[in-house]
PDB file of C-alpha atoms in Angstrom:
ATOM      1  CA  UNK Z  16     -35.258   2.669  18.543  1.00 75.00           C
ATOM      2  CA  UNK Z  17     -32.772   0.055  17.329  1.00 87.00           C
ATOM      3  CA  UNK Z  18     -32.131   2.074  14.185  1.00 89.00           C
ATOM      4  CA  UNK Z  19     -31.365   5.171  16.264  1.00 93.00           C
ATOM      5  CA  UNK Z  20     -28.835   3.216  18.332  1.00 94.00           C
ATOM      6  CA  UNK Z  21     -27.227   1.810  15.180  1.00 96.00           C
ATOM      7  CA  UNK Z  22     -26.999   5.261  13.554  1.00 95.00           C
ATOM      8  CA  UNK Z  23     -25.482   6.839  16.660  1.00 96.00           C
ATOM      9  CA  UNK Z  24     -22.967   4.002  17.056  1.00 96.00           C
ATOM     10  CA  UNK Z  25     -22.027   4.241  13.384  1.00 96.00           C
ATOM     11  CA  UNK Z  26     -21.477   7.993  13.616  1.00 96.00           C
ATOM     12  CA  UNK Z  27     -19.378   7.653  16.786  1.00 96.00           C
ATOM     13  CA  UNK Z  28     -17.229   4.914  15.272  1.00 97.00           C
ATOM     14  CA  UNK Z  29     -16.893   7.032  12.133  1.00 97.00           C
ATOM     15  CA  UNK Z  30     -15.531   9.899  14.209  1.00 95.00           C
ATOM     16  CA  UNK Z  31     -13.104   7.525  15.938  1.00 96.00           C
ATOM     17  CA  UNK Z  32     -12.059   6.113  12.570  1.00 97.00           C
ATOM     18  CA  UNK Z  33     -11.285   9.618  11.308  1.00 96.00           C
ATOM     19  CA  UNK Z  34      -8.936  10.035  14.242  1.00 95.00           C
ATOM     20  CA  UNK Z  35      -7.211   6.735  13.402  1.00 96.00           C
ATOM     21  CA  UNK Z  36      -6.885   7.712   9.732  1.00 96.00           C
ATOM     22  CA  UNK Z  37      -5.094  10.904  10.745  1.00 94.00           C
ATOM     23  CA  UNK Z  38      -2.953   9.627  13.623  1.00 94.00           C
ATOM     24  CA  UNK Z  39      -1.891   6.074  12.763  1.00 93.00           C
ATOM     25  CA  UNK Z  40       0.207   6.888   9.666  1.00 93.00           C
ATOM     26  CA  UNK Z  41       1.825   9.736  11.627  1.00 90.00           C
ATOM     27  CA  UNK Z  42       2.580   7.343  14.500  1.00 89.00           C
ATOM     28  CA  UNK Z  43       0.719   9.542  16.984  1.00 90.00           C
ATOM     29  CA  UNK Z  44      -0.969   8.271  20.138  1.00 89.00           C
ATOM     30  CA  UNK Z  45      -4.675   7.569  19.803  1.00 88.00           C
ATOM     31  CA  UNK Z  46      -5.197   8.364  23.503  1.00 83.00           C
ATOM     32  CA  UNK Z  47      -3.730  11.851  23.743  1.00 82.00           C
ATOM     33  CA  UNK Z  48      -3.739  14.717  23.117  1.00 82.00           C
ATOM     34  CA  UNK Z  49      -7.448  15.499  22.653  1.00 86.00           C
ATOM     35  CA  UNK Z  50      -8.706  16.447  19.200  1.00 87.00           C
ATOM     36  CA  UNK Z  51      -7.370  19.725  17.914  1.00 86.00           C
ATOM     37  CA  UNK Z  52      -7.086  21.689  14.696  1.00 86.00           C
ATOM     38  CA  UNK Z  53      -3.960  20.568  12.787  1.00 84.00           C
ATOM     39  CA  UNK Z  54      -3.583  24.123  11.442  1.00 84.00           C
ATOM     40  CA  UNK Z  55      -3.825  26.385  14.506  1.00 88.00           C
ATOM     41  CA  UNK Z  56      -3.443  23.733  17.216  1.00 83.00           C
ATOM     42  CA  UNK Z  57      -6.553  24.811  19.134  1.00 86.00           C
ATOM     43  CA  UNK Z  58      -8.197  22.039  21.137  1.00 88.00           C
ATOM     44  CA  UNK Z  59     -11.778  21.336  20.130  1.00 86.00           C
ATOM     45  CA  UNK Z  60     -14.699  21.632  22.536  1.00 88.00           C
ATOM     46  CA  UNK Z  61     -16.997  18.635  22.865  1.00 85.00           C
ATOM     47  CA  UNK Z  62     -19.725  20.306  20.802  1.00 86.00           C
ATOM     48  CA  UNK Z  63     -17.233  20.772  17.952  1.00 87.00           C
ATOM     49  CA  UNK Z  64     -16.696  17.020  17.842  1.00 89.00           C
ATOM     50  CA  UNK Z  65     -20.248  15.757  17.353  1.00 92.00           C
ATOM     51  CA  UNK Z  66     -20.118  13.356  14.388  1.00 94.00           C
ATOM     52  CA  UNK Z  67     -21.641  14.697  11.148  1.00 95.00           C
ATOM     53  CA  UNK Z  68     -23.545  17.532  12.861  1.00 94.00           C
ATOM     54  CA  UNK Z  69     -20.494  19.547  13.939  1.00 93.00           C
ATOM     55  CA  UNK Z  70     -19.081  19.528  10.414  1.00 94.00           C
ATOM     56  CA  UNK Z  71     -22.376  20.827   9.045  1.00 94.00           C
ATOM     57  CA  UNK Z  72     -22.925  23.479  11.728  1.00 94.00           C
ATOM     58  CA  UNK Z  73     -19.327  24.716  11.450  1.00 92.00           C
ATOM     59  CA  UNK Z  74     -19.661  24.979   7.690  1.00 93.00           C
ATOM     60  CA  UNK Z  75     -16.702  22.662   7.191  1.00 92.00           C
ATOM     61  CA  UNK Z  76     -14.296  25.128   8.818  1.00 93.00           C
ATOM     62  CA  UNK Z  77     -12.331  25.300  12.061  1.00 91.00           C
ATOM     63  CA  UNK Z  78     -14.194  27.374  14.661  1.00 90.00           C
ATOM     64  CA  UNK Z  79     -10.997  29.222  15.607  1.00 91.00           C
ATOM     65  CA  UNK Z  80      -8.852  29.795  12.515  1.00 93.00           C
ATOM     66  CA  UNK Z  81     -11.483  29.131   9.815  1.00 91.00           C
ATOM     67  CA  UNK Z  82      -9.204  26.612   8.095  1.00 91.00           C
ATOM     68  CA  UNK Z  83     -11.205  24.300   5.830  1.00 94.00           C
ATOM     69  CA  UNK Z  84     -11.835  20.873   7.360  1.00 93.00           C
ATOM     70  CA  UNK Z  85     -11.275  18.111   4.777  1.00 94.00           C
ATOM     71  CA  UNK Z  86     -14.562  16.739   3.435  1.00 96.00           C
ATOM     72  CA  UNK Z  87     -13.169  13.287   4.191  1.00 96.00           C
ATOM     73  CA  UNK Z  88     -14.258  13.688   7.827  1.00 96.00           C
ATOM     74  CA  UNK Z  89     -17.904  14.023   6.836  1.00 97.00           C
ATOM     75  CA  UNK Z  90     -17.701  11.299   4.172  1.00 97.00           C
ATOM     76  CA  UNK Z  91     -16.165   8.744   6.546  1.00 98.00           C
ATOM     77  CA  UNK Z  92     -18.775   9.371   9.241  1.00 97.00           C
ATOM     78  CA  UNK Z  93     -21.652   9.047   6.777  1.00 98.00           C
ATOM     79  CA  UNK Z  94     -20.184   5.888   5.225  1.00 98.00           C
ATOM     80  CA  UNK Z  95     -19.659   4.380   8.663  1.00 98.00           C
ATOM     81  CA  UNK Z  96     -23.319   4.965   9.511  1.00 98.00           C
ATOM     82  CA  UNK Z  97     -24.222   3.219   6.261  1.00 98.00           C
ATOM     83  CA  UNK Z  98     -21.937   0.284   7.137  1.00 98.00           C
ATOM     84  CA  UNK Z  99     -23.625  -0.147  10.506  1.00 98.00           C
ATOM     85  CA  UNK Z 100     -27.112   0.121   9.002  1.00 97.00           C
ATOM     86  CA  UNK Z 101     -26.454  -2.405   6.225  1.00 96.00           C
ATOM     87  CA  UNK Z 102     -24.838  -4.868   8.628  1.00 97.00           C
ATOM     88  CA  UNK Z 103     -27.724  -4.471  11.068  1.00 96.00           C
ATOM     89  CA  UNK Z 104     -30.315  -5.028   8.332  1.00 95.00           C
ATOM     90  CA  UNK Z 105     -28.518  -8.204   7.261  1.00 94.00           C
ATOM     91  CA  UNK Z 106     -27.699  -9.748  10.647  1.00 94.00           C
ATOM     92  CA  UNK Z 107     -29.406  -7.780  13.409  1.00 93.00           C
ATOM     93  CA  UNK Z 108     -27.490  -7.504  16.673  1.00 93.00           C
ATOM     94  CA  UNK Z 109     -25.341 -10.618  16.369  1.00 95.00           C
ATOM     95  CA  UNK Z 110     -21.761 -11.830  16.147  1.00 96.00           C
ATOM     96  CA  UNK Z 111     -22.023 -11.668  12.356  1.00 97.00           C
ATOM     97  CA  UNK Z 112     -23.028  -8.008  12.644  1.00 97.00           C
ATOM     98  CA  UNK Z 113     -20.045  -7.253  14.872  1.00 97.00           C
ATOM     99  CA  UNK Z 114     -17.486  -9.027  12.682  1.00 98.00           C
ATOM    100  CA  UNK Z 115     -18.738  -7.646   9.360  1.00 98.00           C
ATOM    101  CA  UNK Z 116     -19.020  -4.079  10.671  1.00 98.00           C
ATOM    102  CA  UNK Z 117     -15.518  -4.466  12.126  1.00 98.00           C
ATOM    103  CA  UNK Z 118     -14.033  -5.688   8.840  1.00 98.00           C
ATOM    104  CA  UNK Z 119     -15.732  -3.035   6.700  1.00 98.00           C
ATOM    105  CA  UNK Z 120     -14.715  -0.315   9.161  1.00 98.00           C
ATOM    106  CA  UNK Z 121     -11.071  -1.386   8.961  1.00 98.00           C
ATOM    107  CA  UNK Z 122     -11.357  -1.508   5.161  1.00 98.00           C
ATOM    108  CA  UNK Z 123     -12.773   2.012   5.111  1.00 98.00           C
ATOM    109  CA  UNK Z 124      -9.834   3.183   7.199  1.00 98.00           C
ATOM    110  CA  UNK Z 125      -7.394   1.489   4.826  1.00 98.00           C
ATOM    111  CA  UNK Z 126      -9.104   3.092   1.817  1.00 98.00           C
ATOM    112  CA  UNK Z 127      -8.694   6.664   3.030  1.00 98.00           C
ATOM    113  CA  UNK Z 128      -5.353   6.251   4.805  1.00 97.00           C
ATOM    114  CA  UNK Z 129      -3.685   4.836   1.700  1.00 96.00           C
ATOM    115  CA  UNK Z 130      -5.434   7.387  -0.505  1.00 95.00           C
ATOM    116  CA  UNK Z 131      -4.091  10.285   1.563  1.00 95.00           C
ATOM    117  CA  UNK Z 132      -0.672   9.047   2.681  1.00 94.00           C
ATOM    118  CA  UNK Z 133       0.272   6.093   0.415  1.00 93.00           C
ATOM    119  CA  UNK Z 134       0.608   4.082   3.626  1.00 93.00           C
ATOM    120  CA  UNK Z 135      -1.405   1.274   5.199  1.00 94.00           C
ATOM    121  CA  UNK Z 136      -0.376   1.038   8.866  1.00 94.00           C
ATOM    122  CA  UNK Z 137       0.080  -2.450  10.299  1.00 92.00           C
ATOM    123  CA  UNK Z 138      -2.589  -1.590  12.870  1.00 93.00           C
ATOM    124  CA  UNK Z 139      -5.220  -1.332  10.133  1.00 95.00           C
ATOM    125  CA  UNK Z 140      -3.994  -4.547   8.516  1.00 94.00           C
ATOM    126  CA  UNK Z 141      -4.364  -6.381  11.827  1.00 94.00           C
ATOM    127  CA  UNK Z 142      -7.768  -4.798  12.459  1.00 96.00           C
ATOM    128  CA  UNK Z 143      -8.968  -6.199   9.134  1.00 97.00           C
ATOM    129  CA  UNK Z 144      -7.453  -9.670   9.624  1.00 96.00           C
ATOM    130  CA  UNK Z 145      -9.010 -10.454  13.022  1.00 97.00           C
ATOM    131  CA  UNK Z 146     -12.681 -10.172  11.918  1.00 98.00           C
ATOM    132  CA  UNK Z 147     -11.836 -11.861   8.607  1.00 98.00           C
ATOM    133  CA  UNK Z 148     -10.641 -14.931  10.510  1.00 97.00           C
ATOM    134  CA  UNK Z 149     -13.781 -14.855  12.661  1.00 97.00           C
ATOM    135  CA  UNK Z 150     -16.046 -14.643   9.613  1.00 97.00           C
ATOM    136  CA  UNK Z 151     -14.224 -17.527   7.921  1.00 97.00           C
ATOM    137  CA  UNK Z 152     -14.682 -19.610  11.075  1.00 96.00           C
ATOM    138  CA  UNK Z 153     -18.422 -18.873  11.152  1.00 96.00           C
ATOM    139  CA  UNK Z 154     -18.621 -19.731   7.457  1.00 94.00           C
ATOM    140  CA  UNK Z 155     -17.119 -23.148   8.221  1.00 92.00           C
ATOM    141  CA  UNK Z 156     -14.086 -22.976   5.922  1.00 92.00           C
ATOM    142  CA  UNK Z 157     -11.424 -21.429   8.148  1.00 94.00           C
ATOM    143  CA  UNK Z 158      -8.563 -23.698   7.051  1.00 95.00           C
ATOM    144  CA  UNK Z 159      -9.361 -23.164   3.371  1.00 94.00           C
ATOM    145  CA  UNK Z 160      -9.636 -19.395   3.853  1.00 95.00           C
ATOM    146  CA  UNK Z 161      -6.345 -19.202   5.755  1.00 96.00           C
ATOM    147  CA  UNK Z 162      -4.671 -21.233   3.014  1.00 96.00           C
ATOM    148  CA  UNK Z 163      -5.842 -18.895   0.250  1.00 95.00           C
ATOM    149  CA  UNK Z 164      -4.876 -15.883   2.396  1.00 95.00           C
ATOM    150  CA  UNK Z 165      -1.372 -17.295   2.820  1.00 96.00           C
ATOM    151  CA  UNK Z 166      -1.121 -18.016  -0.900  1.00 95.00           C
ATOM    152  CA  UNK Z 167      -2.205 -14.502  -1.852  1.00 94.00           C
ATOM    153  CA  UNK Z 168       0.178 -13.007   0.709  1.00 95.00           C
ATOM    154  CA  UNK Z 169       3.122 -14.927  -0.764  1.00 94.00           C
ATOM    155  CA  UNK Z 170       2.078 -13.938  -4.291  1.00 91.00           C
ATOM    156  CA  UNK Z 171       1.916 -10.240  -3.433  1.00 89.00           C
ATOM    157  CA  UNK Z 172       5.139 -10.480  -1.449  1.00 90.00           C
ATOM    158  CA  UNK Z 173       6.838 -11.996  -4.480  1.00 88.00           C
ATOM    159  CA  UNK Z 174       5.503  -9.214  -6.705  1.00 85.00           C
ATOM    160  CA  UNK Z 175       6.812  -6.662  -4.194  1.00 83.00           C
ATOM    161  CA  UNK Z 176      10.302  -8.170  -4.377  1.00 85.00           C
ATOM    162  CA  UNK Z 177      10.298  -8.437  -8.176  1.00 84.00           C
ATOM    163  CA  UNK Z 178       9.079  -4.847  -8.618  1.00 76.00           C
ATOM    164  CA  UNK Z 179      11.406  -3.526  -5.906  1.00 75.00           C
ATOM    165  CA  UNK Z 180       8.599  -2.272  -3.703  1.00 68.00           C
ATOM    166  CA  UNK Z 181       6.117  -1.562  -6.477  1.00 70.00           C
ATOM    167  CA  UNK Z 182       3.561  -3.431  -4.393  1.00 76.00           C
ATOM    168  CA  UNK Z 183       3.479  -2.041  -0.860  1.00 78.00           C
ATOM    169  CA  UNK Z 184       3.663  -4.108   2.294  1.00 85.00           C
ATOM    170  CA  UNK Z 185       0.285  -2.786   3.399  1.00 89.00           C
ATOM    171  CA  UNK Z 186      -1.280  -3.916   0.125  1.00 92.00           C
ATOM    172  CA  UNK Z 187       0.222  -7.367   0.658  1.00 93.00           C
ATOM    173  CA  UNK Z 188      -1.209  -7.693   4.167  1.00 95.00           C
ATOM    174  CA  UNK Z 189      -4.665  -6.384   3.308  1.00 96.00           C
ATOM    175  CA  UNK Z 190      -4.867  -8.659   0.263  1.00 96.00           C
ATOM    176  CA  UNK Z 191      -4.432 -11.583   2.671  1.00 96.00           C
ATOM    177  CA  UNK Z 192      -7.145 -10.231   4.982  1.00 97.00           C
ATOM    178  CA  UNK Z 193      -9.653  -9.704   2.187  1.00 97.00           C
ATOM    179  CA  UNK Z 194      -8.882 -13.172   0.781  1.00 96.00           C
ATOM    180  CA  UNK Z 195      -9.594 -14.749   4.161  1.00 97.00           C
ATOM    181  CA  UNK Z 196     -12.780 -12.684   4.404  1.00 97.00           C
ATOM    182  CA  UNK Z 197     -14.044 -13.563   0.919  1.00 96.00           C
ATOM    183  CA  UNK Z 198     -12.932 -17.173   0.546  1.00 92.00           C
ATOM    184  CA  UNK Z 199     -11.288 -18.824  -2.463  1.00 89.00           C
ATOM    185  CA  UNK Z 200     -13.341 -17.936  -5.545  1.00 90.00           C
ATOM    186  CA  UNK Z 201     -14.590 -14.570  -4.329  1.00 94.00           C
ATOM    187  CA  UNK Z 202     -11.071 -13.492  -3.359  1.00 94.00           C
ATOM    188  CA  UNK Z 203      -9.775 -14.284  -6.850  1.00 93.00           C
ATOM    189  CA  UNK Z 204     -12.624 -12.290  -8.379  1.00 94.00           C
ATOM    190  CA  UNK Z 205     -12.016  -9.441  -5.929  1.00 96.00           C
ATOM    191  CA  UNK Z 206      -8.298  -9.297  -6.733  1.00 95.00           C
ATOM    192  CA  UNK Z 207      -9.023  -9.399 -10.469  1.00 95.00           C
ATOM    193  CA  UNK Z 208     -11.473  -6.516 -10.047  1.00 96.00           C
ATOM    194  CA  UNK Z 209      -8.931  -4.527  -8.024  1.00 96.00           C
ATOM    195  CA  UNK Z 210      -6.198  -4.927 -10.642  1.00 94.00           C
ATOM    196  CA  UNK Z 211      -8.634  -4.103 -13.445  1.00 96.00           C
ATOM    197  CA  UNK Z 212      -9.867  -0.942 -11.713  1.00 96.00           C
ATOM    198  CA  UNK Z 213      -6.344   0.115 -10.794  1.00 93.00           C
ATOM    199  CA  UNK Z 214      -5.085  -0.340 -14.345  1.00 92.00           C
ATOM    200  CA  UNK Z 215      -7.981   1.432 -16.054  1.00 94.00           C
ATOM    201  CA  UNK Z 216      -8.144   4.372 -13.646  1.00 93.00           C
ATOM    202  CA  UNK Z 217      -4.354   4.667 -13.582  1.00 89.00           C
ATOM    203  CA  UNK Z 218      -4.227   4.915 -17.387  1.00 90.00           C
ATOM    204  CA  UNK Z 219      -7.074   7.448 -17.485  1.00 91.00           C
ATOM    205  CA  UNK Z 220      -5.514   9.624 -14.771  1.00 88.00           C
ATOM    206  CA  UNK Z 221      -2.167   9.650 -16.563  1.00 87.00           C
ATOM    207  CA  UNK Z 222      -3.780  10.552 -19.889  1.00 87.00           C
ATOM    208  CA  UNK Z 223      -5.640  13.422 -18.198  1.00 86.00           C
ATOM    209  CA  UNK Z 224      -2.484  14.547 -16.411  1.00 82.00           C
ATOM    210  CA  UNK Z 225      -3.985  14.036 -12.963  1.00 83.00           C
ATOM    211  CA  UNK Z 226      -1.094  11.706 -12.127  1.00 82.00           C
ATOM    212  CA  UNK Z 227       2.342  12.235 -13.656  1.00 81.00           C
ATOM    213  CA  UNK Z 228       4.484   9.500 -15.122  1.00 78.00           C
ATOM    214  CA  UNK Z 229       6.375   7.681 -12.373  1.00 76.00           C
ATOM    215  CA  UNK Z 230       4.127   9.060  -9.631  1.00 82.00           C
ATOM    216  CA  UNK Z 231       2.929   6.264  -7.310  1.00 84.00           C
ATOM    217  CA  UNK Z 232      -0.736   5.292  -7.231  1.00 87.00           C
ATOM    218  CA  UNK Z 233      -2.241   3.964  -3.990  1.00 92.00           C
ATOM    219  CA  UNK Z 234      -3.469   0.423  -4.606  1.00 93.00           C
ATOM    220  CA  UNK Z 235      -5.213  -0.060  -1.254  1.00 94.00           C
ATOM    221  CA  UNK Z 236      -8.386   1.766  -2.334  1.00 96.00           C
ATOM    222  CA  UNK Z 237      -8.704  -0.519  -5.372  1.00 97.00           C
ATOM    223  CA  UNK Z 238      -8.280  -3.594  -3.176  1.00 97.00           C
ATOM    224  CA  UNK Z 239     -11.079  -2.328  -0.926  1.00 98.00           C
ATOM    225  CA  UNK Z 240     -13.340  -1.618  -3.907  1.00 97.00           C
ATOM    226  CA  UNK Z 241     -12.543  -5.023  -5.392  1.00 97.00           C
ATOM    227  CA  UNK Z 242     -13.366  -6.669  -2.070  1.00 97.00           C
ATOM    228  CA  UNK Z 243     -16.700  -4.852  -1.786  1.00 97.00           C
ATOM    229  CA  UNK Z 244     -17.639  -5.557  -5.399  1.00 96.00           C
ATOM    230  CA  UNK Z 245     -16.836  -9.243  -5.041  1.00 96.00           C
ATOM    231  CA  UNK Z 246     -18.726  -9.436  -1.758  1.00 95.00           C
ATOM    232  CA  UNK Z 247     -21.822  -7.846  -3.272  1.00 93.00           C
ATOM    233  CA  UNK Z 248     -21.796  -9.204  -6.831  1.00 93.00           C
ATOM    234  CA  UNK Z 249     -19.263 -12.033  -6.846  1.00 86.00           C
ATOM    235  CA  UNK Z 250     -21.858 -14.808  -6.791  1.00 88.00           C
ATOM    236  CA  UNK Z 251     -23.523 -13.502  -9.940  1.00 88.00           C
ATOM    237  CA  UNK Z 252     -20.328 -13.072 -11.958  1.00 84.00           C
ATOM    238  CA  UNK Z 253     -18.818 -16.369 -10.801  1.00 81.00           C
ATOM    239  CA  UNK Z 254     -21.981 -18.233 -11.837  1.00 85.00           C
ATOM    240  CA  UNK Z 255     -21.969 -16.353 -15.138  1.00 83.00           C
ATOM    241  CA  UNK Z 256     -18.356 -17.343 -15.759  1.00 79.00           C
ATOM    242  CA  UNK Z 257     -18.918 -21.001 -14.865  1.00 77.00           C
ATOM    243  CA  UNK Z 258     -21.976 -21.170 -17.129  1.00 80.00           C
ATOM    244  CA  UNK Z 259     -19.702 -20.564 -20.107  1.00 79.00           C
ATOM    245  CA  UNK Z 260     -18.038 -23.944 -19.654  1.00 75.00           C
TER     246      UNK Z 260
END
């Protein structure tokens, strides 16, 4: 029964997150109007808004105008269910569960918002920072985590000034959040991973012509991937690195 509750909650939050991903960068209210098709403007009935199931039953198309619904809606809802399940398996129904699910949900929103719009709204940055601070407090190294977050923020801010906006403000704020979430060594490994992924994929995409020369590349998704990789595998690679000395 607990798993059913977790799955339903994850799907519902995934649907809500999809709404935030669409509305926040467009500076639209999250309270009104009700969900509607961005193509034809038709308001959606409740049964057209059931997470995951509605997308499948509608065949990924608007019921009214048959416009294709971006696959992102289905992906986000499925990933959010996975986030809730993994957090529940690790911590059960606890404060740790709440804070980790909260942080990963905000990170998922940042991933897709930046990927689609090249923007990371301040709302998402704040939503990622609050649980990160809570997790650092539970970990017992809040002051240390806030210090490294501040240091990373200043570093990214300096890079942004030097490159004349080459590093976005949203990237700067999320880098601070993920650093607070991960702690000192894991944050450094996560940032290294993000820059490595961004560089390699950026070069490959330009060689293949997917991205043209001078065209901006969203860095937020790489920060999120670096954060997740460091969270899951950071201990192993840090120990491996330290064993060399």
